Amino acid sequence: WHPPSRSRPKNLDGRTEIAMRDGKGIDRLGSRPQVVRLWSARAIEAMAPPRAHAKVVARAGPAPRAPAPRCPLAPILRGTEDARGMVAGPGAEALFDRDVAFRRLREQAPGFRSRVFVQDWTFLTGKKVLQWLSEVEEDTLPNYPQSFRDMVGPKAALVSSGAWHRHMYKVISAGLTVKQEDVDHFHIICKEALEEMTEITEQDGCVLAEPIMRKLTYKAVVTKVFGKHSDFDEYFEELLAVTDGMIAIFPFEKYLPWCAYYKGIQARKKLASGIQKVIDKVRESELPSNVETNSDIISTLVFGVDEAGLPLTDSAIVDNVIALLIGGFDNTFSTMGWLFFTLAEEEEWLNQLAAEFSNSRVGDAAPTRGDVSNWKVGDMVSKEVLRMHSAVGALFRKAGKELKFNGWTIPKGSPMYISSRGAHLLDNEHGSGFHPERFDPALNAGSDPAYFPFGNGPRICSGRHIVYFLMKVMLFNAVPDYRWEIVDMGEFRKFPIPSYPYLKIKMVRANPEQIGSVDQMLASI
């Protein structure tokens, strides 16, 4: 699409578009003022031809049906593609090979500028960008679409800035520390999830992984947020509707009853009402002196204060709780699915995990918090899965003042797309393959890989430790007691959270003394 000449922006050298390389502007298009404009993050992958990939994974049965469109333009904008068989080949970056922004960052790293709708965006990626962002984070502002802001609320630390953001970040981080009772709960729900997956496999021959991981993550997040005050089970569907409606292309979708944006707004009202009931219950049953002994975040917020020392308002508490539920649930469940997906054929690393976990096993008891923190192999594997398949593929920022990077000026107010996925997959020594050893400090002393799945600097995710603990406790329960293989990958959904929503797995208990080898068990189903 070529807009009229008068609407084309002029960049640093007066031409239509430039790329950054060695701090100098390079005209990528010669003297011709023509450039394909990027409409949105959900539409850009439709502009490039498909690519053949090296390995095809066998699948059983017919291909699953694609989800119903969210709005009339969803078939064009939702950002999905049929990616069965795209996993191996050149590596994880193959999944995003049709993404124009990703491909251009690979070719023009560390960045380029282009117009998205009516704004000039700065696209950046790489380890140097990560280091630069940590230095200038205080001079940037969060840049989320209005639909996202409507879902989390204006007082949420996630979308705020300045003194309020700094204060609320400290308050929330204090309530998100992982305690032994959290590890005990993770242990229970992980065992339940594995048993459910095994039972369904025995009945049906395979199991859809994502619904199980959704329930697991919901239990983990809700328990951490609300603790003993509410099981909150009745609001599962509302949380799903809110996460589905976070990213809308057009503001008017808010008023169309069949659009996810509208449904998300209605679901948020119910969610806020339920949270308000919990707030009232906490005020009636708790004393401020008991907050430090609790492991839930709701008590910390109810008895917390703002930057002026005044009690937090109910609306501020509701906004931050909803932001925690969205961030904890929407990002973590896909990560748990990628954990099984990535390790399905990594026998060597599964054996190393089993050896490491053997020192922490005492019957069926949960591991101690100290053991989980000290698992070296578990830590490397978890980080590598997050590097390859980070739920947050990019950070959206806006320059709060004029910024300088690599000799390039980023004007005040300019929106920035900082690709963590690009840094993870394109800026690492081992490439995009599965190499947990890249996180071994003994092997890579002084050469940390590009890695920021949870953001960076003052805005780094305050709940990142919970994700690491949940991943490692799941591995502790799965290895070596279970083995699994992928039956059908289904459709790869790139947006908003990269995942295989129809991933089918065979899950079996590894008990060679009773059944035979693991391969025989899998073949017998």
Short mmCIF file of C-alpha atoms in Angstrom, two decimals:
data_model
loop_
_atom_site.label_atom_id
_atom_site.label_comp_id
_atom_site.label_asym_id
_atom_site.label_seq_id
_atom_site.Cartn_x
_atom_site.Cartn_y
_atom_site.Cartn_z
CA TRP A 1 0.00 0.00 0.00
CA HIS A 2 1.44 3.35 -1.07
CA PRO A 3 -0.14 6.41 0.58
CA PRO A 4 -0.21 9.75 -1.25
CA SER A 5 3.15 11.47 -1.61
CA ARG A 6 2.21 14.33 0.69
CA SER A 7 1.66 11.93 3.61
CA ARG A 8 5.08 10.31 3.42
CA PRO A 9 7.25 11.24 6.41
CA LYS A 10 10.75 12.59 6.03
CA ASN A 11 13.40 11.05 8.23
CA LEU A 12 16.87 12.21 9.17
CA ASP A 13 18.26 12.46 5.65
CA GLY A 14 15.06 13.82 4.10
CA ARG A 15 14.24 10.57 2.38
CA THR A 16 11.37 8.23 2.96
CA GLU A 17 12.93 5.58 5.18
CA ILE A 18 16.34 4.75 6.60
CA ALA A 19 17.97 1.88 8.44
CA MET A 20 20.51 2.14 11.23
CA ARG A 21 23.84 0.47 10.75
CA ASP A 22 27.06 1.58 12.45
CA GLY A 23 25.33 4.79 13.49
CA LYS A 24 24.80 6.00 9.93
CA GLY A 25 21.65 6.47 7.95
CA ILE A 26 21.52 4.20 4.91
CA ASP A 27 18.83 4.63 2.30
CA ARG A 28 17.46 1.12 1.82
CA LEU A 29 15.29 2.07 -1.15
CA GLY A 30 17.56 4.19 -3.32
CA SER A 31 16.09 7.48 -4.47
CA ARG A 32 12.62 6.12 -5.10
CA PRO A 33 10.19 7.38 -2.43
CA GLN A 34 8.14 4.18 -2.33
CA VAL A 35 7.85 1.93 0.70
CA VAL A 36 5.38 -0.65 1.91
CA ARG A 37 3.85 0.79 5.05
CA LEU A 38 3.35 -1.43 8.10
CA TRP A 39 -0.29 -1.28 9.18
CA SER A 40 -0.05 -3.02 12.55
CA ALA A 41 1.72 -5.78 14.43
CA ARG A 42 -1.19 -8.08 13.63
CA ALA A 43 -1.23 -7.45 9.90
CA ILE A 44 2.42 -7.28 8.85
CA GLU A 45 2.98 -11.03 8.54
CA ALA A 46 0.38 -11.19 5.76
CA MET A 47 2.64 -9.10 3.51
CA ALA A 48 5.38 -11.68 2.98
CA PRO A 49 5.31 -14.99 1.08
CA PRO A 50 5.48 -18.29 2.99
CA ARG A 51 8.75 -20.12 3.35
CA ALA A 52 9.49 -23.82 3.08
CA HIS A 53 10.95 -25.44 6.19
CA ALA A 54 13.22 -28.38 6.64
CA LYS A 55 11.37 -30.71 8.96
CA VAL A 56 7.76 -31.86 9.05
CA VAL A 57 6.40 -33.35 12.25
CA ALA A 58 3.90 -36.18 11.85
CA ARG A 59 0.37 -35.47 13.00
CA ALA A 60 -2.64 -37.66 13.57
CA GLY A 61 -6.17 -36.92 12.46
CA PRO A 62 -7.61 -33.90 10.65
CA ALA A 63 -6.25 -30.43 11.22
CA PRO A 64 -8.07 -28.56 14.01
CA ARG A 65 -10.48 -25.81 13.15
CA ALA A 66 -9.25 -22.23 13.46
CA PRO A 67 -10.87 -20.11 16.19
CA ALA A 68 -13.87 -18.02 15.22
CA PRO A 69 -13.06 -14.49 13.99
CA ARG A 70 -13.20 -11.80 16.65
CA CYS A 71 -14.42 -9.07 14.33
CA PRO A 72 -15.12 -8.69 10.58
CA LEU A 73 -11.45 -7.92 9.91
CA ALA A 74 -10.09 -10.74 12.08
CA PRO A 75 -9.14 -13.09 9.19
CA ILE A 76 -6.72 -10.42 8.00
CA LEU A 77 -5.56 -8.97 11.29
CA ARG A 78 -5.50 -11.68 13.91
CA GLY A 79 -1.98 -12.87 13.06
CA THR A 80 -2.29 -16.64 12.73
CA GLU A 81 -0.75 -19.03 10.27
CA ASP A 82 -0.60 -22.74 9.62
CA ALA A 83 2.85 -23.61 10.96
CA ARG A 84 2.73 -27.39 11.32
CA GLY A 85 6.23 -28.63 10.65
CA MET A 86 7.92 -25.25 11.08
CA VAL A 87 9.64 -25.93 14.38
CA ALA A 88 12.90 -27.52 13.39
CA GLY A 89 14.42 -26.26 10.17
CA PRO A 90 16.70 -23.29 10.82
CA GLY A 91 15.35 -22.85 14.36
CA ALA A 92 12.70 -21.01 16.33
CA GLU A 93 13.03 -17.90 14.15
CA ALA A 94 11.35 -19.88 11.35
CA LEU A 95 8.05 -19.44 13.18
CA PHE A 96 8.29 -15.69 12.62
CA ASP A 97 9.78 -15.72 9.15
CA ARG A 98 6.63 -14.19 7.66
CA ASP A 99 6.72 -11.35 10.17
CA VAL A 100 7.94 -8.33 8.23
CA ALA A 101 9.23 -6.51 11.32
CA PHE A 102 11.16 -9.57 12.47
CA ARG A 103 12.71 -10.19 9.05
CA ARG A 104 13.70 -6.56 8.63
CA LEU A 105 15.27 -6.44 12.08
CA ARG A 106 17.30 -9.50 11.09
CA GLU A 107 18.46 -7.77 7.93
CA GLN A 108 18.86 -4.22 9.28
CA ALA A 109 19.82 -4.71 12.94
CA PRO A 110 19.95 -2.94 15.25
CA GLY A 111 16.90 -1.20 13.84
CA PHE A 112 14.91 0.78 11.30
CA ARG A 113 12.09 3.29 11.14
CA SER A 114 8.76 2.90 9.39
CA ARG A 115 5.25 4.30 9.46
CA VAL A 116 2.50 2.39 11.27
CA PHE A 117 -0.86 3.99 10.55
CA VAL A 118 -0.07 7.71 11.00
CA GLN A 119 3.01 7.51 13.25
CA ASP A 120 6.70 7.02 12.59
CA TRP A 121 7.82 4.05 14.67
CA THR A 122 11.36 3.12 15.69
CA PHE A 123 12.00 -0.65 15.56
CA LEU A 124 14.99 -1.84 17.61
CA THR A 125 16.55 -5.13 18.70
CA GLY A 126 19.81 -6.60 19.99
CA LYS A 127 21.97 -6.79 23.08
CA LYS A 128 23.19 -3.21 22.70
CA VAL A 129 19.60 -2.05 22.62
CA LEU A 130 18.92 -3.95 25.85
CA GLN A 131 21.83 -2.22 27.55
CA TRP A 132 20.78 1.16 26.20
CA LEU A 133 17.17 0.67 27.33
CA SER A 134 18.24 -0.04 30.91
CA GLU A 135 20.05 3.33 30.89
CA VAL A 136 17.21 5.40 29.44
CA GLU A 137 14.17 3.54 30.82
CA GLU A 138 13.34 6.44 33.13
CA ASP A 139 13.12 8.68 30.05
CA THR A 140 10.61 6.43 28.27
CA LEU A 141 6.88 5.98 28.77
CA PRO A 142 4.75 2.84 28.38
CA ASN A 143 3.01 2.83 25.00
CA TYR A 144 0.03 0.48 24.96
CA PRO A 145 -3.15 0.64 22.85
CA GLN A 146 -6.21 2.16 24.47
CA SER A 147 -7.92 -1.23 24.64
CA PHE A 148 -5.06 -2.56 26.78
CA ARG A 149 -5.26 0.45 29.09
CA ASP A 150 -9.01 0.02 29.41
CA MET A 151 -8.60 -3.59 30.52
CA VAL A 152 -5.90 -3.07 33.16
CA GLY A 153 -7.08 0.34 34.38
CA PRO A 154 -5.36 3.75 34.63
CA LYS A 155 -3.91 3.20 38.12
CA ALA A 156 -2.10 -0.05 37.27
CA ALA A 157 1.66 0.16 37.64
CA LEU A 158 1.97 -1.60 34.29
CA VAL A 159 0.67 1.41 32.32
CA SER A 160 1.65 4.25 34.67
CA SER A 161 4.87 6.24 34.92
CA GLY A 162 6.76 8.57 37.22
CA ALA A 163 6.57 8.49 41.02
CA TRP A 164 3.34 6.47 41.04
CA HIS A 165 4.86 3.71 38.95
CA ARG A 166 8.03 3.56 41.07
CA HIS A 167 6.06 3.41 44.31
CA MET A 168 3.53 0.80 43.18
CA TYR A 169 6.27 -1.33 41.66
CA LYS A 170 7.94 -1.53 45.08
CA VAL A 171 4.66 -2.34 46.83
CA ILE A 172 3.74 -5.09 44.36
CA SER A 173 7.24 -6.59 44.27
CA ALA A 174 7.19 -6.90 48.06
CA GLY A 175 4.02 -8.99 47.82
CA LEU A 176 5.27 -11.23 45.01
CA THR A 177 8.16 -12.88 46.81
CA VAL A 178 8.04 -16.69 46.57
CA LYS A 179 7.64 -18.48 49.89
CA GLN A 180 7.69 -22.16 50.83
CA GLU A 181 3.89 -22.34 50.91
CA ASP A 182 3.88 -21.13 47.29
CA VAL A 183 6.26 -23.94 46.32
CA ASP A 184 4.04 -26.45 48.16
CA HIS A 185 1.00 -25.23 46.23
CA PHE A 186 2.84 -25.30 42.90
CA HIS A 187 3.86 -28.88 43.67
CA ILE A 188 0.23 -29.94 44.25
CA ILE A 189 -1.26 -28.30 41.16
CA CYS A 190 1.58 -29.55 38.91
CA LYS A 191 1.01 -33.13 40.06
CA GLU A 192 -2.73 -32.73 39.43
CA ALA A 193 -2.11 -31.37 35.92
CA LEU A 194 0.24 -34.22 34.99
CA GLU A 195 -2.18 -36.83 36.30
CA GLU A 196 -5.03 -35.26 34.34
CA MET A 197 -2.96 -35.21 31.15
CA THR A 198 -2.04 -38.87 31.67
CA GLU A 199 -5.64 -39.94 32.29
CA ILE A 200 -6.90 -38.14 29.18
CA THR A 201 -4.09 -39.73 27.13
CA GLU A 202 -5.08 -43.19 28.36
CA GLN A 203 -8.69 -42.55 27.36
CA ASP A 204 -8.29 -40.64 24.10
CA GLY A 205 -4.74 -41.42 22.94
CA CYS A 206 -3.55 -37.83 23.38
CA VAL A 207 -4.39 -34.61 25.22
CA LEU A 208 -4.67 -30.95 24.29
CA ALA A 209 -1.98 -29.28 26.37
CA GLU A 210 -3.16 -25.67 26.41
CA PRO A 211 -6.45 -26.09 28.35
CA ILE A 212 -4.59 -27.98 31.09
CA MET A 213 -1.89 -25.32 31.25
CA ARG A 214 -4.54 -22.59 31.41
CA LYS A 215 -6.17 -24.19 34.45
CA LEU A 216 -2.80 -24.81 36.09
CA THR A 217 -1.68 -21.21 35.60
CA TYR A 218 -5.01 -19.80 36.72
CA LYS A 219 -4.79 -21.74 40.00
CA ALA A 220 -1.21 -20.59 40.58
CA VAL A 221 -1.90 -16.92 39.85
CA VAL A 222 -5.20 -16.70 41.71
CA THR A 223 -3.76 -18.36 44.82
CA LYS A 224 -0.76 -16.02 44.82
CA VAL A 225 -2.96 -12.95 44.39
CA PHE A 226 -5.83 -13.83 46.73
CA GLY A 227 -4.42 -16.54 49.01
CA LYS A 228 -6.96 -17.89 51.47
CA HIS A 229 -9.47 -15.12 50.82
CA SER A 230 -11.05 -16.49 47.67
CA ASP A 231 -10.71 -19.41 45.28
CA PHE A 232 -12.04 -17.09 42.53
CA ASP A 233 -12.95 -20.07 40.34
CA GLU A 234 -16.14 -18.44 39.09
CA TYR A 235 -14.20 -15.69 37.27
CA PHE A 236 -12.12 -17.88 34.97
CA GLU A 237 -14.21 -17.12 31.89
CA GLU A 238 -14.19 -13.40 32.69
CA LEU A 239 -10.40 -13.38 32.83
CA LEU A 240 -10.25 -15.16 29.47
CA ALA A 241 -12.58 -12.55 27.95
CA VAL A 242 -10.47 -9.70 29.35
CA THR A 243 -7.23 -11.13 27.94
CA ASP A 244 -8.89 -11.73 24.56
CA GLY A 245 -10.04 -8.11 24.37
CA MET A 246 -6.76 -6.43 25.32
CA ILE A 247 -5.53 -5.64 21.82
CA ALA A 248 -8.05 -4.03 19.48
CA ILE A 249 -7.24 -2.48 16.13
CA PHE A 250 -10.04 0.09 16.09
CA PRO A 251 -11.45 2.06 19.06
CA PHE A 252 -15.04 1.63 17.87
CA GLU A 253 -14.81 -2.13 18.53
CA LYS A 254 -15.49 -1.13 22.14
CA TYR A 255 -19.12 -0.48 21.19
CA LEU A 256 -19.76 -3.53 19.00
CA PRO A 257 -21.24 -6.42 21.05
CA TRP A 258 -19.71 -9.11 18.82
CA CYS A 259 -16.14 -7.82 19.19
CA ALA A 260 -13.65 -9.08 21.79
CA TYR A 261 -12.98 -5.51 22.96
CA TYR A 262 -16.64 -5.01 23.96
CA LYS A 263 -16.86 -8.44 25.61
CA GLY A 264 -13.64 -7.74 27.49
CA ILE A 265 -15.00 -4.47 28.90
CA GLN A 266 -18.15 -6.23 30.16
CA ALA A 267 -16.07 -9.05 31.67
CA ARG A 268 -13.79 -6.54 33.40
CA LYS A 269 -16.77 -5.03 35.19
CA LYS A 270 -17.66 -8.44 36.64
CA LEU A 271 -14.01 -9.09 37.51
CA ALA A 272 -13.74 -5.72 39.28
CA SER A 273 -16.92 -6.44 41.23
CA GLY A 274 -15.52 -9.79 42.41
CA ILE A 275 -12.22 -8.19 43.44
CA GLN A 276 -14.08 -5.50 45.39
CA LYS A 277 -15.84 -8.21 47.41
CA VAL A 278 -12.46 -9.73 48.29
CA ILE A 279 -11.11 -6.30 49.29
CA ASP A 280 -14.04 -5.81 51.68
CA LYS A 281 -13.53 -9.29 53.09
CA VAL A 282 -9.82 -8.68 53.72
CA ARG A 283 -10.54 -5.41 55.55
CA GLU A 284 -13.03 -7.17 57.80
CA SER A 285 -10.95 -10.25 58.60
CA GLU A 286 -7.31 -9.12 58.57
CA LEU A 287 -5.15 -6.88 60.71
CA PRO A 288 -2.40 -4.76 59.14
CA SER A 289 0.15 -6.46 61.39
CA ASN A 290 -0.57 -9.82 59.73
CA VAL A 291 0.32 -8.69 56.21
CA GLU A 292 4.00 -9.66 56.38
CA THR A 293 3.11 -13.27 57.31
CA ASN A 294 0.75 -13.70 54.35
CA SER A 295 1.91 -14.82 50.93
CA ASP A 296 -0.93 -13.17 48.97
CA ILE A 297 -0.70 -9.83 47.22
CA ILE A 298 -4.25 -8.64 48.01
CA SER A 299 -3.43 -8.13 51.70
CA THR A 300 -0.30 -6.17 50.77
CA LEU A 301 -2.35 -3.83 48.57
CA VAL A 302 -5.34 -3.44 50.91
CA PHE A 303 -3.12 -2.27 53.77
CA GLY A 304 -0.60 -0.52 51.53
CA VAL A 305 -0.19 3.22 51.10
CA ASP A 306 0.41 5.52 48.15
CA GLU A 307 3.46 7.72 47.63
CA ALA A 308 1.94 10.35 49.95
CA GLY A 309 1.47 7.85 52.78
CA LEU A 310 -2.31 7.61 52.36
CA PRO A 311 -4.17 4.29 52.06
CA LEU A 312 -4.53 3.01 48.50
CA THR A 313 -7.95 3.62 46.99
CA ASP A 314 -10.11 0.66 46.06
CA SER A 315 -9.94 1.60 42.37
CA ALA A 316 -6.11 1.56 42.50
CA ILE A 317 -6.16 -1.85 44.18
CA VAL A 318 -8.61 -3.23 41.61
CA ASP A 319 -6.57 -1.91 38.67
CA ASN A 320 -3.34 -3.42 39.94
CA VAL A 321 -4.93 -6.76 40.81
CA ILE A 322 -6.44 -7.03 37.32
CA ALA A 323 -3.05 -6.17 35.80
CA LEU A 324 -1.44 -8.92 37.89
CA LEU A 325 -4.08 -11.45 36.86
CA ILE A 326 -3.70 -10.57 33.18
CA GLY A 327 0.10 -10.51 33.19
CA GLY A 328 0.47 -13.62 35.32
CA PHE A 329 -2.10 -15.70 33.49
CA ASP A 330 -1.81 -14.66 29.86
CA ASN A 331 1.97 -14.92 29.68
CA THR A 332 2.58 -17.92 31.92
CA PHE A 333 0.21 -20.51 30.49
CA SER A 334 1.83 -20.31 27.06
CA THR A 335 5.28 -20.63 28.66
CA MET A 336 4.20 -23.84 30.42
CA GLY A 337 3.02 -25.24 27.09
CA TRP A 338 6.34 -24.39 25.44
CA LEU A 339 8.10 -26.22 28.28
CA PHE A 340 6.63 -29.55 27.16
CA PHE A 341 6.89 -28.67 23.48
CA THR A 342 10.61 -27.85 23.65
CA LEU A 343 11.72 -30.76 25.84
CA ALA A 344 9.76 -33.49 24.04
CA GLU A 345 12.86 -34.70 22.17
CA GLU A 346 15.63 -33.44 24.45
CA GLU A 347 16.49 -36.76 26.13
CA GLU A 348 19.96 -35.64 27.17
CA TRP A 349 18.67 -32.64 29.07
CA LEU A 350 15.81 -34.63 30.59
CA ASN A 351 18.40 -37.05 32.01
CA GLN A 352 20.44 -34.16 33.42
CA LEU A 353 17.32 -32.74 35.06
CA ALA A 354 16.45 -36.12 36.57
CA ALA A 355 19.93 -36.43 38.06
CA GLU A 356 19.74 -32.95 39.56
CA PHE A 357 16.26 -33.48 41.01
CA SER A 358 17.18 -36.81 42.63
CA ASN A 359 19.00 -35.00 45.45
CA SER A 360 15.84 -33.06 46.35
CA ARG A 361 13.35 -35.96 46.42
CA VAL A 362 11.89 -37.07 49.72
CA GLY A 363 9.00 -39.34 48.86
CA ASP A 364 6.12 -37.32 47.38
CA ALA A 365 6.97 -34.19 49.35
CA ALA A 366 7.44 -30.85 47.62
CA PRO A 367 10.99 -29.59 47.15
CA THR A 368 12.19 -26.85 49.44
CA ARG A 369 12.37 -23.29 48.26
CA GLY A 370 16.14 -23.37 48.69
CA ASP A 371 16.47 -26.48 46.51
CA VAL A 372 14.42 -24.93 43.71
CA SER A 373 16.54 -21.78 43.81
CA ASN A 374 19.77 -23.80 43.60
CA TRP A 375 18.85 -26.09 40.67
CA LYS A 376 21.46 -25.13 38.10
CA VAL A 377 20.25 -27.33 35.22
CA GLY A 378 16.62 -26.48 35.92
CA ASP A 379 17.49 -22.80 35.81
CA MET A 380 19.37 -23.12 32.51
CA VAL A 381 16.57 -25.12 30.86
CA SER A 382 13.87 -22.71 32.07
CA LYS A 383 15.76 -19.69 30.80
CA GLU A 384 16.42 -21.33 27.44
CA VAL A 385 12.72 -22.12 26.96
CA LEU A 386 11.87 -18.51 27.78
CA ARG A 387 14.57 -17.26 25.43
CA MET A 388 13.28 -19.33 22.53
CA HIS A 389 9.59 -18.77 23.20
CA SER A 390 9.15 -15.64 25.29
CA ALA A 391 5.51 -14.70 25.73
CA VAL A 392 6.37 -11.01 25.52
CA GLY A 393 7.87 -10.62 22.08
CA ALA A 394 8.42 -6.88 22.25
CA LEU A 395 8.41 -3.90 24.58
CA PHE A 396 6.30 -0.92 23.54
CA ARG A 397 7.69 2.42 24.64
CA LYS A 398 7.42 6.10 23.78
CA ALA A 399 10.32 8.50 24.08
CA GLY A 400 9.65 10.86 26.99
CA LYS A 401 12.32 13.19 25.66
CA GLU A 402 14.73 13.27 22.73
CA LEU A 403 16.91 10.15 22.95
CA LYS A 404 20.17 9.15 21.28
CA PHE A 405 21.07 5.63 20.23
CA ASN A 406 24.04 4.56 18.13
CA GLY A 407 24.32 8.04 16.66
CA TRP A 408 20.63 8.15 15.77
CA THR A 409 18.16 10.66 17.22
CA ILE A 410 14.79 9.40 18.42
CA PRO A 411 12.46 12.43 18.71
CA LYS A 412 10.39 13.08 21.82
CA GLY A 413 7.03 11.30 21.60
CA SER A 414 8.26 8.81 19.00
CA PRO A 415 6.82 5.31 19.60
CA MET A 416 9.37 2.48 19.87
CA TYR A 417 9.04 -1.25 19.24
CA ILE A 418 11.89 -3.00 21.05
CA SER A 419 11.95 -6.63 19.95
CA SER A 420 13.04 -9.02 22.70
CA ARG A 421 12.28 -11.90 20.36
CA GLY A 422 14.67 -10.50 17.79
CA ALA A 423 17.42 -10.16 20.38
CA HIS A 424 16.80 -13.70 21.66
CA LEU A 425 16.78 -15.42 18.29
CA LEU A 426 19.15 -13.28 16.22
CA ASP A 427 21.72 -11.96 18.67
CA ASN A 428 23.03 -15.05 20.45
CA GLU A 429 26.18 -17.05 19.86
CA HIS A 430 24.40 -20.42 19.58
CA GLY A 431 21.63 -19.10 17.35
CA SER A 432 18.03 -20.13 17.88
CA GLY A 433 18.53 -23.83 18.63
CA PHE A 434 17.98 -25.35 22.07
CA HIS A 435 21.24 -24.75 23.94
CA PRO A 436 20.68 -24.28 27.70
CA GLU A 437 24.44 -24.30 28.22
CA ARG A 438 24.50 -20.70 27.00
CA PHE A 439 23.22 -19.84 30.51
CA ASP A 440 25.94 -21.78 32.30
CA PRO A 441 27.99 -19.08 34.09
CA ALA A 442 31.03 -21.39 34.18
CA LEU A 443 31.07 -21.62 30.38
CA ASN A 444 30.02 -18.08 29.51
CA ALA A 445 31.67 -15.96 32.17
CA GLY A 446 31.52 -12.30 31.18
CA SER A 447 29.49 -13.06 28.05
CA ASP A 448 25.83 -13.07 29.05
CA PRO A 449 23.47 -13.88 26.17
CA ALA A 450 20.88 -11.36 25.01
CA TYR A 451 17.98 -12.18 27.28
CA PHE A 452 15.03 -10.14 28.52
CA PRO A 453 11.77 -12.17 28.37
CA PHE A 454 10.38 -10.09 31.25
CA GLY A 455 11.48 -6.67 30.09
CA ASN A 456 14.39 -4.76 31.54
CA GLY A 457 15.35 -1.99 33.90
CA PRO A 458 12.81 -0.28 36.21
CA ARG A 459 9.91 -1.89 34.32
CA ILE A 460 11.08 -5.49 34.51
CA CYS A 461 8.23 -7.86 35.40
CA SER A 462 7.81 -7.98 39.18
CA GLY A 463 6.42 -11.54 39.04
CA ARG A 464 9.24 -13.11 37.01
CA HIS A 465 10.45 -15.20 39.98
CA ILE A 466 7.05 -16.89 40.22
CA VAL A 467 7.31 -18.03 36.59
CA TYR A 468 10.76 -19.51 37.15
CA PHE A 469 9.63 -21.36 40.28
CA LEU A 470 6.49 -22.71 38.60
CA MET A 471 8.46 -23.94 35.57
CA LYS A 472 11.07 -25.68 37.71
CA VAL A 473 8.51 -27.28 40.03
CA MET A 474 6.66 -28.60 36.97
CA LEU A 475 9.90 -30.10 35.66
CA PHE A 476 10.56 -31.60 39.10
CA ASN A 477 7.21 -33.43 38.92
CA ALA A 478 7.45 -34.39 35.25
CA VAL A 479 11.04 -35.69 35.19
CA PRO A 480 11.73 -38.61 35.36
CA ASP A 481 8.23 -39.87 36.27
CA TYR A 482 6.65 -38.98 32.93
CA ARG A 483 7.57 -39.00 29.27
CA TRP A 484 5.73 -37.33 26.42
CA GLU A 485 5.78 -36.85 22.68
CA ILE A 486 4.08 -34.47 20.29
CA VAL A 487 1.25 -35.94 18.23
CA ASP A 488 -0.03 -32.87 16.42
CA MET A 489 1.13 -29.27 16.62
CA GLY A 490 -1.89 -27.74 14.92
CA GLU A 491 -2.06 -24.07 14.05
CA PHE A 492 0.61 -21.69 15.27
CA ARG A 493 -0.92 -18.53 16.72
CA LYS A 494 1.52 -15.65 16.64
CA PHE A 495 -0.63 -12.95 18.23
CA PRO A 496 -1.15 -11.81 20.91
CA ILE A 497 0.76 -14.62 22.70
CA PRO A 498 2.77 -17.02 20.48
CA SER A 499 1.55 -20.56 21.12
CA TYR A 500 0.14 -23.74 19.64
CA PRO A 501 -3.45 -23.65 20.96
CA TYR A 502 -4.16 -27.10 19.50
CA LEU A 503 -0.94 -28.83 20.56
CA LYS A 504 -1.66 -32.53 21.18
CA ILE A 505 0.63 -34.56 23.44
CA LYS A 506 0.90 -38.20 24.47
CA MET A 507 1.69 -38.22 28.18
CA VAL A 508 2.58 -41.48 29.97
CA ARG A 509 4.00 -42.48 33.32
CA ALA A 510 7.55 -43.72 33.00
CA ASN A 511 7.55 -46.99 34.93
CA PRO A 512 9.78 -49.43 32.99
CA GLU A 513 9.57 -52.16 35.66
CA GLN A 514 5.84 -52.60 35.11
CA ILE A 515 5.26 -51.61 31.49
CA GLY A 516 8.55 -51.75 29.61
CA SER A 517 10.56 -49.07 27.92
CA VAL A 518 9.26 -45.56 27.41
CA ASP A 519 9.23 -46.04 23.64
CA GLN A 520 7.06 -49.15 24.01
CA MET A 521 4.67 -47.28 26.29
CA LEU A 522 4.23 -44.46 23.79
CA ALA A 523 3.84 -46.89 20.89
CA SER A 524 1.20 -48.91 22.74
CA ILE A 525 -1.19 -45.96 23.04
#
